[in-house]
Amino acid sequence: MSETIITQTWPTPPHAGTIRKPGPGDLNVLAAIENQCFSIDRISRSGLRRFLTRSRQDPWGVRFLAVEHGACVCGYILLLLRRNSLIARIYSIAVMPEHRRTGMARTLLAGAESVAVESGRNRIRLEVREDNAAAIRLYTSIGYQTFGRIEPYYEDRTAAIRMEKPL
């Protein structure tokens, strides 16, 4: 069974999908999304399985959310919630190429932010490749601000921009 999570009042296009918790039956599609969206620094299939399991066992340590368009899972976001921390961290976000620029990423981010607020966090952070201008524009447009840079960060030695949003 899948559980739908109602997001709060973030504006999204009417076709921006439905957020739900993925289950073990979604592992194949999540692995396919990961492989289509990332050429390096991928989460392995076994890593995705571990995150799915942890999300079900300890939902306030790891939250895995998927976005659906119709019956198709077309993206996911992985949120880490460390104990005794007021900061949530977006570990990974991915949307299938054919579903980009449709509001799916905004829907996922709104869902993650809602979960972070519900869990008592007051800020949310992420790292993004410094050469991913589209993602940086998206994050900036919804209130994320740059607060640092890590070089090198990714497998190919590209730097990461660190961004944060108050909740």
PDB file of C-alpha atoms in Angstrom:
ATOM      1  CA  MET A   1       0.000   0.000   0.000  1.00  0.00           C
ATOM      2  CA  SER A   2       1.200   3.487  -0.704  1.00  0.00           C
ATOM      3  CA  GLU A   3       0.643   6.417   1.590  1.00  0.00           C
ATOM      4  CA  THR A   4      -0.119   9.832   0.130  1.00  0.00           C
ATOM      5  CA  ILE A   5       1.415  12.797   1.899  1.00  0.00           C
ATOM      6  CA  ILE A   6      -0.499  16.038   1.604  1.00  0.00           C
ATOM      7  CA  THR A   7       1.816  18.972   1.044  1.00  0.00           C
ATOM      8  CA  GLN A   8       1.017  22.296   2.615  1.00  0.00           C
ATOM      9  CA  THR A   9       0.440  25.542   0.718  1.00  0.00           C
ATOM     10  CA  TRP A  10       3.350  25.656  -1.701  1.00  0.00           C
ATOM     11  CA  PRO A  11       2.226  26.725  -5.174  1.00  0.00           C
ATOM     12  CA  THR A  12       2.773  24.061  -7.836  1.00  0.00           C
ATOM     13  CA  PRO A  13       1.364  23.560 -11.313  1.00  0.00           C
ATOM     14  CA  PRO A  14      -1.857  21.517 -11.444  1.00  0.00           C
ATOM     15  CA  HIS A  15      -0.039  18.596 -13.131  1.00  0.00           C
ATOM     16  CA  ALA A  16       2.799  18.445 -10.606  1.00  0.00           C
ATOM     17  CA  GLY A  17       2.073  14.935  -9.395  1.00  0.00           C
ATOM     18  CA  THR A  18       1.262  13.215  -6.143  1.00  0.00           C
ATOM     19  CA  ILE A  19       3.746  12.576  -3.338  1.00  0.00           C
ATOM     20  CA  ARG A  20       3.835   9.192  -1.609  1.00  0.00           C
ATOM     21  CA  LYS A  21       6.188   6.945   0.319  1.00  0.00           C
ATOM     22  CA  PRO A  22       7.816   4.425  -2.010  1.00  0.00           C
ATOM     23  CA  GLY A  23       7.879   0.789  -0.984  1.00  0.00           C
ATOM     24  CA  PRO A  24       9.980  -2.269  -1.833  1.00  0.00           C
ATOM     25  CA  GLY A  25       7.940  -2.752  -5.007  1.00  0.00           C
ATOM     26  CA  ASP A  26       9.252   0.589  -6.294  1.00  0.00           C
ATOM     27  CA  LEU A  27      12.922  -0.426  -6.129  1.00  0.00           C
ATOM     28  CA  ASN A  28      13.215  -1.188  -9.862  1.00  0.00           C
ATOM     29  CA  VAL A  29      11.751   2.144 -10.941  1.00  0.00           C
ATOM     30  CA  LEU A  30      13.833   4.063  -8.365  1.00  0.00           C
ATOM     31  CA  ALA A  31      16.993   2.358  -9.662  1.00  0.00           C
ATOM     32  CA  ALA A  32      15.972   3.213 -13.228  1.00  0.00           C
ATOM     33  CA  ILE A  33      15.437   6.863 -12.253  1.00  0.00           C
ATOM     34  CA  GLU A  34      18.825   6.944 -10.530  1.00  0.00           C
ATOM     35  CA  ASN A  35      20.554   5.466 -13.575  1.00  0.00           C
ATOM     36  CA  GLN A  36      18.815   7.792 -16.027  1.00  0.00           C
ATOM     37  CA  CYS A  37      19.423  10.933 -13.999  1.00  0.00           C
ATOM     38  CA  PHE A  38      23.020  10.434 -12.888  1.00  0.00           C
ATOM     39  CA  SER A  39      26.051   9.281 -14.813  1.00  0.00           C
ATOM     40  CA  ILE A  40      28.322   9.443 -11.751  1.00  0.00           C
ATOM     41  CA  ASP A  41      27.836   9.483  -7.974  1.00  0.00           C
ATOM     42  CA  ARG A  42      24.840   7.178  -8.269  1.00  0.00           C
ATOM     43  CA  ILE A  43      23.196   5.517  -5.323  1.00  0.00           C
ATOM     44  CA  SER A  44      23.562   1.788  -5.936  1.00  0.00           C
ATOM     45  CA  ARG A  45      20.545  -0.502  -6.091  1.00  0.00           C
ATOM     46  CA  SER A  46      21.532  -1.956  -2.698  1.00  0.00           C
ATOM     47  CA  GLY A  47      21.913   1.587  -1.336  1.00  0.00           C
ATOM     48  CA  LEU A  48      18.423   2.471  -2.532  1.00  0.00           C
ATOM     49  CA  ARG A  49      17.102  -0.709  -0.897  1.00  0.00           C
ATOM     50  CA  ARG A  50      18.775   0.253   2.410  1.00  0.00           C
ATOM     51  CA  PHE A  51      17.290   3.764   2.271  1.00  0.00           C
ATOM     52  CA  LEU A  52      13.833   2.320   1.535  1.00  0.00           C
ATOM     53  CA  THR A  53      14.132  -0.060   4.487  1.00  0.00           C
ATOM     54  CA  ARG A  54      15.441   2.640   6.832  1.00  0.00           C
ATOM     55  CA  SER A  55      12.681   5.005   5.734  1.00  0.00           C
ATOM     56  CA  ARG A  56      10.075   2.439   6.754  1.00  0.00           C
ATOM     57  CA  GLN A  57      11.812   1.454  10.028  1.00  0.00           C
ATOM     58  CA  ASP A  58      12.907   4.906  11.203  1.00  0.00           C
ATOM     59  CA  PRO A  59      10.831   7.492   9.336  1.00  0.00           C
ATOM     60  CA  TRP A  60      12.307  10.377  11.310  1.00  0.00           C
ATOM     61  CA  GLY A  61      15.891   9.422  10.452  1.00  0.00           C
ATOM     62  CA  VAL A  62      15.409   8.900   6.717  1.00  0.00           C
ATOM     63  CA  ARG A  63      12.441   9.898   4.592  1.00  0.00           C
ATOM     64  CA  PHE A  64      12.117   8.669   1.044  1.00  0.00           C
ATOM     65  CA  LEU A  65       9.388  10.331  -1.019  1.00  0.00           C
ATOM     66  CA  ALA A  66       8.342   9.566  -4.577  1.00  0.00           C
ATOM     67  CA  VAL A  67       6.320  11.683  -6.975  1.00  0.00           C
ATOM     68  CA  GLU A  68       3.840  10.085  -9.335  1.00  0.00           C
ATOM     69  CA  HIS A  69       2.220  11.344 -12.478  1.00  0.00           C
ATOM     70  CA  GLY A  70      -0.731   9.056 -13.039  1.00  0.00           C
ATOM     71  CA  ALA A  71       0.531   5.578 -12.166  1.00  0.00           C
ATOM     72  CA  CYS A  72       4.128   6.424 -13.125  1.00  0.00           C
ATOM     73  CA  VAL A  73       6.761   7.127 -10.459  1.00  0.00           C
ATOM     74  CA  CYS A  74       8.790   9.843 -12.164  1.00  0.00           C
ATOM     75  CA  GLY A  75      11.013  11.142  -9.379  1.00  0.00           C
ATOM     76  CA  TYR A  76      12.135  10.876  -5.805  1.00  0.00           C
ATOM     77  CA  ILE A  77      13.705  12.832  -2.978  1.00  0.00           C
ATOM     78  CA  LEU A  78      15.733  11.415  -0.125  1.00  0.00           C
ATOM     79  CA  LEU A  79      15.738  13.433   3.097  1.00  0.00           C
ATOM     80  CA  LEU A  80      18.024  12.831   6.083  1.00  0.00           C
ATOM     81  CA  LEU A  81      16.912  13.901   9.564  1.00  0.00           C
ATOM     82  CA  ARG A  82      19.719  13.570  12.086  1.00  0.00           C
ATOM     83  CA  ARG A  83      18.721  13.197  15.696  1.00  0.00           C
ATOM     84  CA  ASN A  84      19.384  16.231  17.889  1.00  0.00           C
ATOM     85  CA  SER A  85      19.716  18.507  14.859  1.00  0.00           C
ATOM     86  CA  LEU A  86      17.409  21.278  13.710  1.00  0.00           C
ATOM     87  CA  ILE A  87      18.695  20.935  10.133  1.00  0.00           C
ATOM     88  CA  ALA A  88      17.247  18.542   7.541  1.00  0.00           C
ATOM     89  CA  ARG A  89      19.423  17.520   4.608  1.00  0.00           C
ATOM     90  CA  ILE A  90      18.331  16.673   1.105  1.00  0.00           C
ATOM     91  CA  TYR A  91      20.634  13.805   0.221  1.00  0.00           C
ATOM     92  CA  SER A  92      19.370  13.270  -3.319  1.00  0.00           C
ATOM     93  CA  ILE A  93      16.624  14.433  -5.652  1.00  0.00           C
ATOM     94  CA  ALA A  94      15.962  13.092  -9.137  1.00  0.00           C
ATOM     95  CA  VAL A  95      13.236  13.568 -11.740  1.00  0.00           C
ATOM     96  CA  MET A  96      13.100  11.601 -14.984  1.00  0.00           C
ATOM     97  CA  PRO A  97      14.203  13.792 -17.921  1.00  0.00           C
ATOM     98  CA  GLU A  98      10.817  13.596 -19.670  1.00  0.00           C
ATOM     99  CA  HIS A  99       9.088  14.945 -16.528  1.00  0.00           C
ATOM    100  CA  ARG A 100      11.410  17.872 -15.886  1.00  0.00           C
ATOM    101  CA  ARG A 101      10.075  21.428 -16.074  1.00  0.00           C
ATOM    102  CA  THR A 102       6.596  20.197 -15.080  1.00  0.00           C
ATOM    103  CA  GLY A 103       6.711  21.065 -11.374  1.00  0.00           C
ATOM    104  CA  MET A 104       7.727  17.585 -10.164  1.00  0.00           C
ATOM    105  CA  ALA A 105      10.925  18.785  -8.472  1.00  0.00           C
ATOM    106  CA  ARG A 106       9.032  21.632  -6.788  1.00  0.00           C
ATOM    107  CA  THR A 107       6.452  19.123  -5.554  1.00  0.00           C
ATOM    108  CA  LEU A 108       9.198  16.878  -4.148  1.00  0.00           C
ATOM    109  CA  LEU A 109      10.933  19.812  -2.476  1.00  0.00           C
ATOM    110  CA  ALA A 110       7.653  21.016  -0.942  1.00  0.00           C
ATOM    111  CA  GLY A 111       7.017  17.502   0.380  1.00  0.00           C
ATOM    112  CA  ALA A 112      10.503  17.285   1.882  1.00  0.00           C
ATOM    113  CA  GLU A 113      10.155  20.726   3.445  1.00  0.00           C
ATOM    114  CA  SER A 114       6.797  19.735   4.932  1.00  0.00           C
ATOM    115  CA  VAL A 115       8.330  16.585   6.451  1.00  0.00           C
ATOM    116  CA  ALA A 116      11.236  18.629   7.822  1.00  0.00           C
ATOM    117  CA  VAL A 117       8.874  21.112   9.502  1.00  0.00           C
ATOM    118  CA  GLU A 118       6.728  18.279  10.913  1.00  0.00           C
ATOM    119  CA  SER A 119       9.874  16.746  12.407  1.00  0.00           C
ATOM    120  CA  GLY A 120      10.834  19.973  14.167  1.00  0.00           C
ATOM    121  CA  ARG A 121      13.549  21.150  11.784  1.00  0.00           C
ATOM    122  CA  ASN A 122      13.965  24.870  11.149  1.00  0.00           C
ATOM    123  CA  ARG A 123      16.321  24.716   8.153  1.00  0.00           C
ATOM    124  CA  ILE A 124      16.915  22.470   5.180  1.00  0.00           C
ATOM    125  CA  ARG A 125      20.194  22.070   3.317  1.00  0.00           C
ATOM    126  CA  LEU A 126      21.486  20.501   0.141  1.00  0.00           C
ATOM    127  CA  GLU A 127      24.535  20.331  -2.084  1.00  0.00           C
ATOM    128  CA  VAL A 128      24.290  20.868  -5.835  1.00  0.00           C
ATOM    129  CA  ARG A 129      26.883  20.594  -8.598  1.00  0.00           C
ATOM    130  CA  GLU A 130      28.187  24.068  -9.337  1.00  0.00           C
ATOM    131  CA  ASP A 131      27.672  23.394 -13.065  1.00  0.00           C
ATOM    132  CA  ASN A 132      23.968  22.505 -12.631  1.00  0.00           C
ATOM    133  CA  ALA A 133      22.577  25.942 -13.429  1.00  0.00           C
ATOM    134  CA  ALA A 134      18.975  24.736 -13.823  1.00  0.00           C
ATOM    135  CA  ALA A 135      18.901  23.188 -10.345  1.00  0.00           C
ATOM    136  CA  ILE A 136      20.560  26.231  -8.783  1.00  0.00           C
ATOM    137  CA  ARG A 137      17.930  28.493 -10.419  1.00  0.00           C
ATOM    138  CA  LEU A 138      15.147  26.260  -9.107  1.00  0.00           C
ATOM    139  CA  TYR A 139      16.495  26.206  -5.551  1.00  0.00           C
ATOM    140  CA  THR A 140      17.109  29.972  -5.566  1.00  0.00           C
ATOM    141  CA  SER A 141      13.587  30.638  -6.893  1.00  0.00           C
ATOM    142  CA  ILE A 142      12.025  28.871  -3.892  1.00  0.00           C
ATOM    143  CA  GLY A 143      14.154  30.496  -1.205  1.00  0.00           C
ATOM    144  CA  TYR A 144      17.399  28.532  -0.951  1.00  0.00           C
ATOM    145  CA  GLN A 145      20.509  30.645  -0.460  1.00  0.00           C
ATOM    146  CA  THR A 146      24.138  29.757  -1.095  1.00  0.00           C
ATOM    147  CA  PHE A 147      26.225  29.548   2.061  1.00  0.00           C
ATOM    148  CA  GLY A 148      29.316  27.665   0.969  1.00  0.00           C
ATOM    149  CA  ARG A 149      31.237  25.668  -1.584  1.00  0.00           C
ATOM    150  CA  ILE A 150      33.033  22.324  -1.313  1.00  0.00           C
ATOM    151  CA  GLU A 151      35.842  21.525  -3.727  1.00  0.00           C
ATOM    152  CA  PRO A 152      36.184  18.817  -4.893  1.00  0.00           C
ATOM    153  CA  TYR A 153      32.926  17.156  -3.930  1.00  0.00           C
ATOM    154  CA  TYR A 154      31.740  14.889  -6.711  1.00  0.00           C
ATOM    155  CA  GLU A 155      33.417  11.809  -8.154  1.00  0.00           C
ATOM    156  CA  ASP A 156      34.610  13.806 -11.184  1.00  0.00           C
ATOM    157  CA  ARG A 157      36.071  16.445  -8.819  1.00  0.00           C
ATOM    158  CA  THR A 158      33.416  19.066  -9.605  1.00  0.00           C
ATOM    159  CA  ALA A 159      32.713  21.425  -6.736  1.00  0.00           C
ATOM    160  CA  ALA A 160      29.401  21.536  -4.878  1.00  0.00           C
ATOM    161  CA  ILE A 161      27.486  24.633  -3.917  1.00  0.00           C
ATOM    162  CA  ARG A 162      25.940  24.366  -0.457  1.00  0.00           C
ATOM    163  CA  MET A 163      22.474  25.863  -0.144  1.00  0.00           C
ATOM    164  CA  GLU A 164      20.109  26.334   2.765  1.00  0.00           C
ATOM    165  CA  LYS A 165      16.543  27.464   3.295  1.00  0.00           C
ATOM    166  CA  PRO A 166      14.949  28.574   6.557  1.00  0.00           C
ATOM    167  CA  LEU A 167      11.678  26.765   7.239  1.00  0.00           C
TER     168      LEU A 167
END
